Short mmCIF file of C-alpha atoms in Angstrom, two decimals:
data_model
loop_
_atom_site.label_atom_id
_atom_site.label_comp_id
_atom_site.label_asym_id
_atom_site.label_seq_id
_atom_site.Cartn_x
_atom_site.Cartn_y
_atom_site.Cartn_z
CA MET A 1 118.21 -158.76 132.63
CA LEU A 2 115.27 -157.67 134.69
CA ILE A 3 116.09 -156.71 138.33
CA GLU A 4 112.77 -156.64 140.58
CA ILE A 5 113.12 -154.96 143.63
CA THR A 6 110.58 -155.84 146.28
CA PRO A 7 109.39 -156.28 150.58
CA VAL A 8 110.30 -159.67 152.49
CA GLN A 9 107.44 -162.13 153.01
CA GLU A 10 108.22 -164.92 155.45
CA PHE A 11 108.33 -167.14 152.79
CA ASP A 12 111.19 -165.33 151.36
CA VAL A 13 113.31 -165.55 155.11
CA GLU A 14 115.06 -168.38 154.07
CA PRO A 15 116.52 -168.49 150.99
CA SER A 16 117.33 -164.68 151.66
CA ILE A 17 119.48 -165.55 154.75
CA ALA A 18 121.20 -168.58 152.50
CA SER A 19 121.85 -165.98 149.93
CA LEU A 20 123.09 -162.92 152.82
CA VAL A 21 125.84 -165.60 153.87
CA ARG A 22 127.27 -166.00 150.19
CA ALA A 23 127.63 -162.48 150.22
CA PHE A 24 128.80 -162.19 153.79
CA ASP A 25 131.38 -164.83 154.21
CA ALA A 26 134.25 -162.92 152.72
CA ASP A 27 133.27 -159.60 154.58
CA PRO A 28 135.66 -157.80 157.15
CA LEU A 29 133.13 -157.78 159.79
CA MET A 30 131.49 -161.11 159.94
CA HIS A 31 134.88 -162.07 160.85
CA TYR A 32 135.93 -159.95 163.38
CA PHE A 33 132.27 -160.72 165.73
CA PHE A 34 132.53 -164.59 164.87
CA GLY A 35 135.22 -165.39 163.90
CA ALA A 36 137.82 -166.99 161.04
CA ALA A 37 136.67 -170.45 161.25
CA ASP A 38 134.26 -171.91 158.30
CA LEU A 39 131.33 -174.07 159.73
CA PRO A 40 131.34 -171.64 163.34
CA ARG A 41 131.27 -168.91 161.94
CA THR A 42 128.71 -169.94 159.15
CA ALA A 43 126.07 -170.51 160.78
CA ALA A 44 126.97 -167.84 163.70
CA VAL A 45 125.97 -165.69 160.72
CA ALA A 46 122.92 -166.96 159.27
CA GLN A 47 120.96 -167.21 163.13
CA PHE A 48 122.67 -163.23 163.13
CA PHE A 49 121.07 -162.56 159.64
CA SER A 50 117.93 -164.18 160.57
CA GLN A 51 116.81 -162.63 164.62
CA LEU A 52 117.88 -159.41 162.55
CA MET A 53 115.92 -159.95 160.10
CA GLN A 54 112.47 -161.37 161.89
CA VAL A 55 112.79 -158.36 164.18
CA ARG A 56 112.68 -156.12 161.24
CA LEU A 57 109.62 -158.01 159.46
CA ALA A 58 107.82 -157.53 162.99
CA LEU A 59 108.49 -154.03 163.53
CA GLY A 60 107.48 -153.50 159.85
CA ALA A 61 111.24 -151.86 159.27
CA PRO A 62 112.09 -152.04 155.54
CA VAL A 63 114.30 -155.19 154.06
CA LEU A 64 113.84 -155.33 150.52
CA GLN A 65 115.61 -158.39 148.19
CA ALA A 66 116.50 -158.03 144.77
CA CYS A 67 115.39 -160.16 142.22
CA VAL A 68 116.41 -161.49 138.94
CA ASP A 69 114.67 -164.69 137.38
CA GLY A 70 112.94 -165.62 140.13
CA ALA A 71 116.13 -165.93 142.24
CA ILE A 72 116.95 -163.77 144.95
CA ALA A 73 120.15 -161.83 144.95
CA GLY A 74 120.43 -159.33 147.51
CA LEU A 75 119.26 -158.20 150.19
CA VAL A 76 118.96 -154.93 151.84
CA MET A 77 117.30 -153.75 155.56
CA GLY A 78 117.56 -150.77 158.48
CA TYR A 79 114.50 -148.87 159.66
CA GLY A 80 113.26 -145.66 159.40
CA VAL A 81 113.29 -142.77 160.24
CA SER A 82 111.77 -144.10 164.49
CA ARG A 83 113.31 -147.53 165.82
CA PRO A 84 111.05 -148.88 167.32
CA ASP A 85 111.73 -151.17 170.74
CA TRP A 86 112.05 -154.57 170.01
CA PRO A 87 109.22 -156.98 171.06
CA PRO A 88 110.19 -158.82 174.40
CA GLU A 89 110.93 -162.44 173.65
CA LYS A 90 113.11 -161.02 170.18
CA VAL A 91 115.43 -159.28 173.09
CA ARG A 92 115.47 -162.99 174.71
CA HIS A 93 116.02 -165.14 172.45
CA TRP A 94 119.15 -162.33 170.77
CA ASP A 95 120.33 -161.74 174.68
CA ALA A 96 120.94 -165.74 174.97
CA TRP A 97 122.48 -166.17 171.29
CA VAL A 98 124.99 -163.81 172.72
CA GLN A 99 125.49 -164.74 175.94
CA SER A 100 126.12 -168.38 174.25
CA MET A 101 128.96 -167.39 172.31
CA PRO A 102 132.15 -165.79 174.09
CA GLY A 103 133.52 -162.23 174.62
CA LEU A 104 130.69 -161.67 171.29
CA ASP A 105 128.74 -158.75 173.60
CA ALA A 106 131.57 -157.04 173.41
CA ARG A 107 132.87 -157.18 170.38
CA PHE A 108 129.09 -155.92 169.63
CA ARG A 109 129.69 -153.30 171.85
CA ALA A 110 132.56 -151.69 170.58
CA TYR A 111 130.17 -151.37 167.11
CA ASP A 112 127.97 -150.02 168.88
CA ALA A 113 130.09 -147.05 169.84
CA VAL A 114 131.25 -146.35 167.18
CA SER A 115 128.42 -145.86 164.75
CA GLU A 116 127.14 -144.33 166.95
CA GLN A 117 129.86 -141.58 168.22
CA PHE A 118 129.38 -140.31 164.27
CA THR A 119 125.43 -141.33 163.51
CA PRO A 120 123.61 -138.55 162.38
CA VAL A 121 121.56 -135.40 165.01
CA GLU A 122 119.05 -135.13 161.86
CA ASN A 123 116.62 -137.67 160.72
CA HIS A 124 117.43 -140.26 158.56
CA HIS A 125 117.47 -144.26 157.46
CA TYR A 126 119.45 -145.82 159.29
CA LEU A 127 120.43 -149.19 157.03
CA GLY A 128 121.45 -151.66 158.27
CA VAL A 129 122.49 -155.04 156.00
CA ILE A 130 123.03 -154.39 152.09
CA GLY A 131 124.54 -157.70 150.92
CA VAL A 132 123.96 -159.07 147.24
CA ASP A 133 124.92 -162.92 146.24
CA PRO A 134 128.54 -163.43 144.71
CA LEU A 135 126.99 -165.15 142.13
CA TRP A 136 124.99 -161.66 140.92
CA HIS A 137 127.58 -159.95 140.99
CA GLY A 138 129.16 -156.82 138.58
CA LYS A 139 125.56 -157.15 137.30
CA GLY A 140 123.99 -153.16 138.55
CA VAL A 141 121.24 -155.96 141.91
CA GLY A 142 123.71 -154.15 144.91
CA ARG A 143 123.02 -150.11 143.08
CA HIS A 144 119.72 -151.28 142.10
CA LEU A 145 119.22 -152.31 146.34
CA LEU A 146 120.95 -149.15 147.29
CA GLU A 147 118.99 -146.26 144.91
CA ALA A 148 115.78 -148.42 146.59
CA TYR A 149 116.37 -148.25 150.21
CA CYS A 150 117.40 -143.99 149.36
CA GLY A 151 114.42 -144.30 147.77
CA LEU A 152 112.70 -144.71 150.75
CA ALA A 153 114.82 -141.98 152.66
CA ALA A 154 113.45 -139.33 149.94
CA ASP A 155 109.58 -140.23 150.06
CA ASP A 156 109.64 -140.03 153.27
CA SER A 157 110.06 -136.33 154.26
CA ARG A 158 111.02 -136.98 157.46
CA SER A 159 114.50 -138.52 156.74
CA ARG A 160 117.09 -135.85 155.34
CA GLY A 161 119.03 -139.25 154.34
CA VAL A 162 120.70 -142.32 154.67
CA TYR A 163 123.41 -143.45 157.33
CA LEU A 164 125.42 -147.10 157.55
CA GLU A 165 128.56 -148.52 158.04
CA THR A 166 131.03 -150.84 156.60
CA THR A 167 134.41 -152.98 157.34
CA ASN A 168 134.60 -152.94 153.97
CA PRO A 169 137.23 -151.27 151.15
CA ALA A 170 135.33 -152.77 147.91
CA SER A 171 131.92 -151.69 149.59
CA LEU A 172 133.38 -148.45 151.09
CA ALA A 173 134.27 -147.42 147.08
CA PHE A 174 130.78 -148.60 146.28
CA TYR A 175 129.38 -146.01 148.31
CA GLU A 176 131.43 -143.67 147.86
CA ARG A 177 130.27 -143.95 143.86
CA ASN A 178 126.82 -143.77 144.93
CA GLY A 179 126.93 -140.33 147.12
CA PHE A 180 127.90 -141.67 150.30
CA CYS A 181 130.31 -139.66 151.86
CA VAL A 182 132.40 -140.66 155.01
CA VAL A 183 131.68 -139.29 158.47
CA GLY A 184 133.53 -140.77 160.69
CA LYS A 185 136.64 -143.83 160.90
CA GLY A 186 136.89 -146.34 164.40
CA ASP A 187 139.43 -148.91 164.44
CA LEU A 188 137.40 -152.78 165.95
CA ASP A 189 141.30 -154.83 167.20
CA GLY A 190 142.56 -153.99 163.83
CA THR A 191 138.99 -153.81 161.67
CA SER A 192 138.79 -151.00 160.09
CA LEU A 193 135.17 -149.29 160.28
CA TRP A 194 133.87 -146.45 158.01
CA CYS A 195 130.42 -144.69 158.41
CA VAL A 196 129.12 -142.90 155.88
CA TYR A 197 126.19 -140.84 155.16
CA ARG A 198 124.11 -140.20 151.46
CA THR A 199 121.52 -136.73 151.84
CA VAL A 200 118.23 -137.20 149.99
CA ARG A 201 117.23 -134.37 150.63
#
């Protein structure tokens, strides 16, 4: 099986989002952000990832997909050592969406507070989202995506490592098997949030 890692293009966005929605269907963080109701949560998760991806594409930030036999099997996206300001129209769209859901802004702020508490002070790449479509679990797709993203950090002489957060115990074990160490932990109304870091030099 050949796993190909390529940058996401505009025409890849819709199938990439669909893949991420399936990947995060049972993720504790999506339940914390958007609740347990199936249909409203699914729509909110799709909008969440769509906006994050569109912003990163607009800023030229890393957005990579894994393809197997022409099908999108997973995706990873984040920021390099610098995190440019969002375009004003993207900010307005995001703010309007957040305000349309009661309590969402507070939940996002709680998440950010934990993340910022343990964010490394040294220059690093931030891995914001990584997900593998359940159809491709256990095939090495996640490892290929993770190594490709860590490779971006290793190729950047300014970057010392890769930082991310997870609420999924299985994902935490995956990151630890692949060289990440827990640097902090917070609580989101009973949902554990682990912050992990991997040095690249």
